[in-house]
Amino acid sequence: MLSAAAKAVLASVLPPGVTPLHVFVYASALLLLALLVCADAAMRWFVAQQRGLAALVEEVFMEPAAGGAQGGGQQTAAADKAPYLSVVVPAYNEENRLPTMLDETLGYLLRRAS
């Protein structure tokens, strides 16, 4: 706890009826409020940054097949662009297997393209 000298100093500084516990509670509340304001500002900044990323995404449209709903849909991008493919390969410390997998995948895709 506090020594007698510290209690005397606090008693001389604090207004009558205000205890160190009151000061602690109010200081804690102010600190929590400041933390919430900073968290809100950080969240708003992050959301604003994410909105800019939406402009980088290329739009892809689904066109209905000629046969109606039976044939499913066909994805088409802009007519003047060549199609491209993204392949996501989950790998963790796969130094030995990854080159072989890439060779096999590329070979398969090249055969399918012909």
Short mmCIF file of N, CA and C in Angstrom, two decimals:
data_model
loop_
_atom_site.label_atom_id
_atom_site.label_comp_id
_atom_site.label_asym_id
_atom_site.label_seq_id
_atom_site.Cartn_x
_atom_site.Cartn_y
_atom_site.Cartn_z
N MET A 1 0.83 -1.18 0.00
CA MET A 1 0.00 0.00 0.00
C MET A 1 0.87 1.25 0.00
N LEU A 2 0.23 2.37 0.24
CA LEU A 2 0.94 3.64 0.24
C LEU A 2 1.51 3.94 1.62
N SER A 3 2.65 4.61 1.61
CA SER A 3 3.25 5.02 2.88
C SER A 3 2.49 6.23 3.42
N ALA A 4 2.78 6.58 4.64
CA ALA A 4 2.10 7.72 5.27
C ALA A 4 2.44 9.01 4.56
N ALA A 5 3.69 9.14 4.08
CA ALA A 5 4.09 10.35 3.38
C ALA A 5 3.35 10.47 2.05
N ALA A 6 3.21 9.35 1.33
CA ALA A 6 2.50 9.37 0.05
C ALA A 6 1.03 9.71 0.26
N LYS A 7 0.44 9.17 1.33
CA LYS A 7 -0.95 9.49 1.63
C LYS A 7 -1.12 10.97 1.96
N ALA A 8 -0.15 11.54 2.65
CA ALA A 8 -0.23 12.96 2.99
C ALA A 8 -0.13 13.82 1.73
N VAL A 9 0.75 13.43 0.80
CA VAL A 9 0.88 14.19 -0.44
C VAL A 9 -0.41 14.11 -1.25
N LEU A 10 -0.97 12.90 -1.36
CA LEU A 10 -2.22 12.73 -2.09
C LEU A 10 -3.35 13.53 -1.45
N ALA A 11 -3.40 13.54 -0.14
CA ALA A 11 -4.45 14.27 0.56
C ALA A 11 -4.33 15.77 0.31
N SER A 12 -3.09 16.26 0.16
CA SER A 12 -2.92 17.69 -0.08
C SER A 12 -3.20 18.06 -1.54
N VAL A 13 -3.06 17.11 -2.46
CA VAL A 13 -3.26 17.40 -3.88
C VAL A 13 -4.71 17.20 -4.30
N LEU A 14 -5.33 16.14 -3.80
CA LEU A 14 -6.69 15.80 -4.22
C LEU A 14 -7.71 16.66 -3.48
N PRO A 15 -8.80 16.99 -4.16
CA PRO A 15 -9.87 17.73 -3.47
C PRO A 15 -10.49 16.88 -2.38
N PRO A 16 -11.16 17.49 -1.43
CA PRO A 16 -11.78 16.72 -0.35
C PRO A 16 -12.84 15.76 -0.92
N GLY A 17 -12.87 14.56 -0.41
CA GLY A 17 -13.84 13.56 -0.83
C GLY A 17 -13.39 12.72 -2.01
N VAL A 18 -12.26 13.06 -2.63
CA VAL A 18 -11.75 12.28 -3.77
C VAL A 18 -10.63 11.39 -3.27
N THR A 19 -10.79 10.10 -3.47
CA THR A 19 -9.79 9.14 -3.01
C THR A 19 -8.91 8.71 -4.18
N PRO A 20 -7.77 8.10 -3.89
CA PRO A 20 -6.94 7.57 -4.98
C PRO A 20 -7.69 6.55 -5.84
N LEU A 21 -8.64 5.84 -5.25
CA LEU A 21 -9.43 4.89 -6.04
C LEU A 21 -10.26 5.62 -7.09
N HIS A 22 -10.82 6.77 -6.73
CA HIS A 22 -11.56 7.56 -7.71
C HIS A 22 -10.66 7.96 -8.88
N VAL A 23 -9.46 8.40 -8.55
CA VAL A 23 -8.51 8.82 -9.59
C VAL A 23 -8.17 7.64 -10.49
N PHE A 24 -7.95 6.47 -9.89
CA PHE A 24 -7.62 5.28 -10.67
C PHE A 24 -8.77 4.90 -11.61
N VAL A 25 -9.99 4.93 -11.10
CA VAL A 25 -11.16 4.56 -11.92
C VAL A 25 -11.32 5.53 -13.08
N TYR A 26 -11.23 6.83 -12.82
CA TYR A 26 -11.38 7.81 -13.90
C TYR A 26 -10.24 7.71 -14.90
N ALA A 27 -9.03 7.52 -14.43
CA ALA A 27 -7.89 7.38 -15.35
C ALA A 27 -8.04 6.12 -16.20
N SER A 28 -8.51 5.04 -15.61
CA SER A 28 -8.73 3.81 -16.37
C SER A 28 -9.81 4.00 -17.43
N ALA A 29 -10.87 4.70 -17.07
CA ALA A 29 -11.94 4.96 -18.02
C ALA A 29 -11.45 5.81 -19.19
N LEU A 30 -10.65 6.84 -18.89
CA LEU A 30 -10.10 7.67 -19.95
C LEU A 30 -9.15 6.89 -20.85
N LEU A 31 -8.34 6.03 -20.26
CA LEU A 31 -7.43 5.20 -21.04
C LEU A 31 -8.19 4.25 -21.95
N LEU A 32 -9.25 3.65 -21.44
CA LEU A 32 -10.08 2.75 -22.24
C LEU A 32 -10.75 3.51 -23.38
N LEU A 33 -11.24 4.70 -23.10
CA LEU A 33 -11.86 5.51 -24.14
C LEU A 33 -10.85 5.87 -25.23
N ALA A 34 -9.64 6.24 -24.85
CA ALA A 34 -8.60 6.55 -25.83
C ALA A 34 -8.26 5.32 -26.67
N LEU A 35 -8.20 4.16 -26.05
CA LEU A 35 -7.92 2.92 -26.77
C LEU A 35 -9.02 2.62 -27.79
N LEU A 36 -10.28 2.81 -27.40
CA LEU A 36 -11.39 2.57 -28.31
C LEU A 36 -11.38 3.55 -29.48
N VAL A 37 -11.05 4.80 -29.23
CA VAL A 37 -10.98 5.78 -30.31
C VAL A 37 -9.87 5.41 -31.29
N CYS A 38 -8.71 4.99 -30.78
CA CYS A 38 -7.61 4.58 -31.66
C CYS A 38 -7.98 3.33 -32.45
N ALA A 39 -8.64 2.37 -31.82
CA ALA A 39 -9.05 1.15 -32.53
C ALA A 39 -10.06 1.48 -33.62
N ASP A 40 -10.98 2.39 -33.35
CA ASP A 40 -11.96 2.80 -34.36
C ASP A 40 -11.27 3.48 -35.54
N ALA A 41 -10.31 4.36 -35.25
CA ALA A 41 -9.59 5.04 -36.32
C ALA A 41 -8.80 4.05 -37.16
N ALA A 42 -8.16 3.07 -36.52
CA ALA A 42 -7.40 2.07 -37.26
C ALA A 42 -8.32 1.22 -38.13
N MET A 43 -9.48 0.86 -37.61
CA MET A 43 -10.43 0.05 -38.38
C MET A 43 -10.95 0.84 -39.58
N ARG A 44 -11.27 2.10 -39.39
CA ARG A 44 -11.75 2.92 -40.51
C ARG A 44 -10.67 3.08 -41.57
N TRP A 45 -9.41 3.24 -41.17
CA TRP A 45 -8.32 3.35 -42.13
C TRP A 45 -8.17 2.05 -42.92
N PHE A 46 -8.24 0.91 -42.23
CA PHE A 46 -8.10 -0.38 -42.90
C PHE A 46 -9.22 -0.60 -43.91
N VAL A 47 -10.45 -0.27 -43.54
CA VAL A 47 -11.58 -0.44 -44.46
C VAL A 47 -11.41 0.47 -45.68
N ALA A 48 -10.94 1.68 -45.47
CA ALA A 48 -10.72 2.59 -46.60
C ALA A 48 -9.66 2.04 -47.54
N GLN A 49 -8.62 1.40 -47.01
CA GLN A 49 -7.59 0.80 -47.85
C GLN A 49 -8.15 -0.37 -48.65
N GLN A 50 -9.03 -1.16 -48.05
CA GLN A 50 -9.60 -2.32 -48.73
C GLN A 50 -10.54 -1.90 -49.86
N ARG A 51 -11.21 -0.77 -49.73
CA ARG A 51 -12.11 -0.31 -50.79
C ARG A 51 -11.33 -0.05 -52.07
N GLY A 52 -10.10 0.42 -51.97
CA GLY A 52 -9.29 0.68 -53.15
C GLY A 52 -8.90 -0.59 -53.89
N LEU A 53 -8.85 -1.71 -53.18
CA LEU A 53 -8.47 -2.96 -53.82
C LEU A 53 -9.54 -3.49 -54.75
N ALA A 54 -10.78 -3.11 -54.54
CA ALA A 54 -11.87 -3.60 -55.39
C ALA A 54 -11.69 -3.15 -56.83
N ALA A 55 -11.05 -2.03 -57.06
CA ALA A 55 -10.84 -1.54 -58.42
C ALA A 55 -9.84 -2.40 -59.18
N LEU A 56 -9.01 -3.15 -58.47
CA LEU A 56 -7.99 -3.97 -59.12
C LEU A 56 -8.53 -5.32 -59.58
N VAL A 57 -9.71 -5.69 -59.15
CA VAL A 57 -10.27 -6.99 -59.50
C VAL A 57 -10.94 -6.90 -60.86
N GLU A 58 -10.59 -7.84 -61.74
CA GLU A 58 -11.20 -7.87 -63.07
C GLU A 58 -12.57 -8.54 -62.98
N GLU A 59 -13.54 -7.93 -63.63
CA GLU A 59 -14.88 -8.49 -63.58
C GLU A 59 -15.01 -9.64 -64.57
N VAL A 60 -15.67 -10.71 -64.15
CA VAL A 60 -15.95 -11.86 -64.99
C VAL A 60 -17.45 -12.08 -64.96
N PHE A 61 -18.05 -12.24 -66.11
CA PHE A 61 -19.49 -12.39 -66.21
C PHE A 61 -19.84 -13.82 -66.59
N MET A 62 -20.99 -14.27 -66.13
CA MET A 62 -21.52 -15.58 -66.51
C MET A 62 -22.55 -15.37 -67.61
N GLU A 63 -22.36 -16.04 -68.75
CA GLU A 63 -23.34 -15.99 -69.83
C GLU A 63 -24.08 -17.31 -69.87
N PRO A 64 -25.38 -17.26 -70.00
CA PRO A 64 -26.12 -18.52 -70.09
C PRO A 64 -25.75 -19.27 -71.36
N ALA A 65 -25.74 -20.57 -71.28
CA ALA A 65 -25.43 -21.40 -72.45
C ALA A 65 -26.58 -21.29 -73.44
N ALA A 66 -26.32 -21.65 -74.69
CA ALA A 66 -27.33 -21.56 -75.74
C ALA A 66 -28.51 -22.48 -75.45
N GLY A 67 -28.28 -23.60 -74.77
CA GLY A 67 -29.33 -24.56 -74.51
C GLY A 67 -30.18 -24.21 -73.30
N GLY A 68 -30.07 -23.03 -72.76
CA GLY A 68 -30.86 -22.66 -71.59
C GLY A 68 -30.18 -23.11 -70.32
N ALA A 69 -30.98 -23.47 -69.34
CA ALA A 69 -30.45 -23.83 -68.03
C ALA A 69 -29.80 -25.20 -68.02
N GLN A 70 -30.04 -26.02 -69.05
CA GLN A 70 -29.48 -27.38 -69.05
C GLN A 70 -27.97 -27.37 -69.22
N GLY A 71 -27.47 -26.46 -70.05
CA GLY A 71 -26.05 -26.49 -70.38
C GLY A 71 -25.16 -25.80 -69.37
N GLY A 72 -25.73 -25.20 -68.33
CA GLY A 72 -24.90 -24.51 -67.35
C GLY A 72 -24.52 -23.14 -67.84
N GLY A 73 -23.39 -22.64 -67.40
CA GLY A 73 -22.95 -21.31 -67.79
C GLY A 73 -21.55 -21.36 -68.37
N GLN A 74 -21.18 -20.30 -69.01
CA GLN A 74 -19.86 -20.21 -69.62
C GLN A 74 -19.24 -18.90 -69.18
N GLN A 75 -18.04 -18.95 -68.62
CA GLN A 75 -17.38 -17.74 -68.17
C GLN A 75 -16.67 -17.09 -69.34
N THR A 76 -16.88 -15.79 -69.51
CA THR A 76 -16.17 -15.06 -70.55
C THR A 76 -15.68 -13.76 -69.96
N ALA A 77 -14.46 -13.41 -70.30
CA ALA A 77 -13.94 -12.10 -69.93
C ALA A 77 -14.07 -11.23 -71.17
N ALA A 78 -13.36 -10.15 -71.25
CA ALA A 78 -13.43 -9.30 -72.43
C ALA A 78 -13.00 -10.11 -73.66
N ALA A 79 -13.65 -9.87 -74.80
CA ALA A 79 -13.42 -10.70 -76.00
C ALA A 79 -12.01 -10.52 -76.55
N ASP A 80 -11.39 -9.38 -76.34
CA ASP A 80 -10.07 -9.16 -76.92
C ASP A 80 -8.93 -9.67 -76.04
N LYS A 81 -9.20 -10.19 -74.87
CA LYS A 81 -8.15 -10.69 -73.99
C LYS A 81 -8.05 -12.19 -74.08
N ALA A 82 -6.83 -12.68 -74.02
CA ALA A 82 -6.63 -14.13 -73.98
C ALA A 82 -6.96 -14.63 -72.58
N PRO A 83 -7.55 -15.81 -72.48
CA PRO A 83 -7.87 -16.35 -71.16
C PRO A 83 -6.59 -16.69 -70.38
N TYR A 84 -6.68 -16.64 -69.09
CA TYR A 84 -5.55 -17.02 -68.25
C TYR A 84 -6.07 -17.86 -67.11
N LEU A 85 -5.15 -18.55 -66.48
CA LEU A 85 -5.51 -19.49 -65.43
C LEU A 85 -4.61 -19.26 -64.24
N SER A 86 -5.20 -19.21 -63.07
CA SER A 86 -4.43 -19.14 -61.83
C SER A 86 -4.54 -20.48 -61.14
N VAL A 87 -3.42 -21.03 -60.75
CA VAL A 87 -3.40 -22.31 -60.04
C VAL A 87 -2.84 -22.06 -58.65
N VAL A 88 -3.58 -22.42 -57.65
CA VAL A 88 -3.14 -22.26 -56.26
C VAL A 88 -2.72 -23.62 -55.75
N VAL A 89 -1.47 -23.73 -55.33
CA VAL A 89 -0.93 -25.00 -54.85
C VAL A 89 -0.54 -24.81 -53.39
N PRO A 90 -1.26 -25.44 -52.47
CA PRO A 90 -0.84 -25.35 -51.07
C PRO A 90 0.45 -26.12 -50.87
N ALA A 91 1.46 -25.46 -50.38
CA ALA A 91 2.75 -26.12 -50.18
C ALA A 91 3.45 -25.50 -48.99
N TYR A 92 4.06 -26.34 -48.19
CA TYR A 92 4.82 -25.88 -47.04
C TYR A 92 6.07 -26.74 -46.96
N ASN A 93 7.22 -26.14 -47.12
CA ASN A 93 8.50 -26.86 -47.12
C ASN A 93 8.49 -28.01 -48.12
N GLU A 94 8.08 -27.72 -49.34
CA GLU A 94 7.95 -28.74 -50.37
C GLU A 94 9.04 -28.58 -51.43
N GLU A 95 10.28 -28.34 -51.04
CA GLU A 95 11.35 -28.07 -52.00
C GLU A 95 11.58 -29.23 -52.96
N ASN A 96 11.39 -30.46 -52.51
CA ASN A 96 11.66 -31.62 -53.37
C ASN A 96 10.49 -31.93 -54.29
N ARG A 97 9.26 -31.80 -53.81
CA ARG A 97 8.10 -32.20 -54.59
C ARG A 97 7.58 -31.11 -55.50
N LEU A 98 7.78 -29.85 -55.15
CA LEU A 98 7.19 -28.75 -55.90
C LEU A 98 7.69 -28.67 -57.35
N PRO A 99 8.98 -28.78 -57.64
CA PRO A 99 9.41 -28.72 -59.05
C PRO A 99 8.79 -29.83 -59.90
N THR A 100 8.70 -31.05 -59.36
CA THR A 100 8.10 -32.16 -60.11
C THR A 100 6.62 -31.88 -60.36
N MET A 101 5.92 -31.41 -59.34
CA MET A 101 4.50 -31.11 -59.49
C MET A 101 4.29 -30.02 -60.53
N LEU A 102 5.14 -28.99 -60.53
CA LEU A 102 5.00 -27.92 -61.51
C LEU A 102 5.24 -28.43 -62.93
N ASP A 103 6.24 -29.29 -63.12
CA ASP A 103 6.50 -29.86 -64.44
C ASP A 103 5.31 -30.68 -64.92
N GLU A 104 4.77 -31.52 -64.06
CA GLU A 104 3.62 -32.35 -64.43
C GLU A 104 2.39 -31.49 -64.74
N THR A 105 2.15 -30.48 -63.93
CA THR A 105 0.99 -29.62 -64.14
C THR A 105 1.12 -28.83 -65.44
N LEU A 106 2.30 -28.27 -65.69
CA LEU A 106 2.51 -27.51 -66.92
C LEU A 106 2.36 -28.41 -68.14
N GLY A 107 2.92 -29.63 -68.07
CA GLY A 107 2.77 -30.58 -69.17
C GLY A 107 1.30 -30.90 -69.44
N TYR A 108 0.55 -31.14 -68.39
CA TYR A 108 -0.88 -31.45 -68.53
C TYR A 108 -1.63 -30.29 -69.17
N LEU A 109 -1.36 -29.07 -68.68
CA LEU A 109 -2.07 -27.91 -69.22
C LEU A 109 -1.70 -27.64 -70.67
N LEU A 110 -0.44 -27.86 -71.04
CA LEU A 110 -0.04 -27.66 -72.43
C LEU A 110 -0.70 -28.69 -73.33
N ARG A 111 -0.82 -29.94 -72.86
CA ARG A 111 -1.51 -30.97 -73.66
C ARG A 111 -2.98 -30.62 -73.83
N ARG A 112 -3.61 -30.10 -72.78
CA ARG A 112 -5.03 -29.75 -72.85
C ARG A 112 -5.26 -28.54 -73.77
N ALA A 113 -4.28 -27.66 -73.87
CA ALA A 113 -4.42 -26.47 -74.71
C ALA A 113 -4.34 -26.80 -76.19
N SER A 114 -3.67 -27.91 -76.53
CA SER A 114 -3.50 -28.26 -77.95
C SER A 114 -4.73 -28.91 -78.52
#
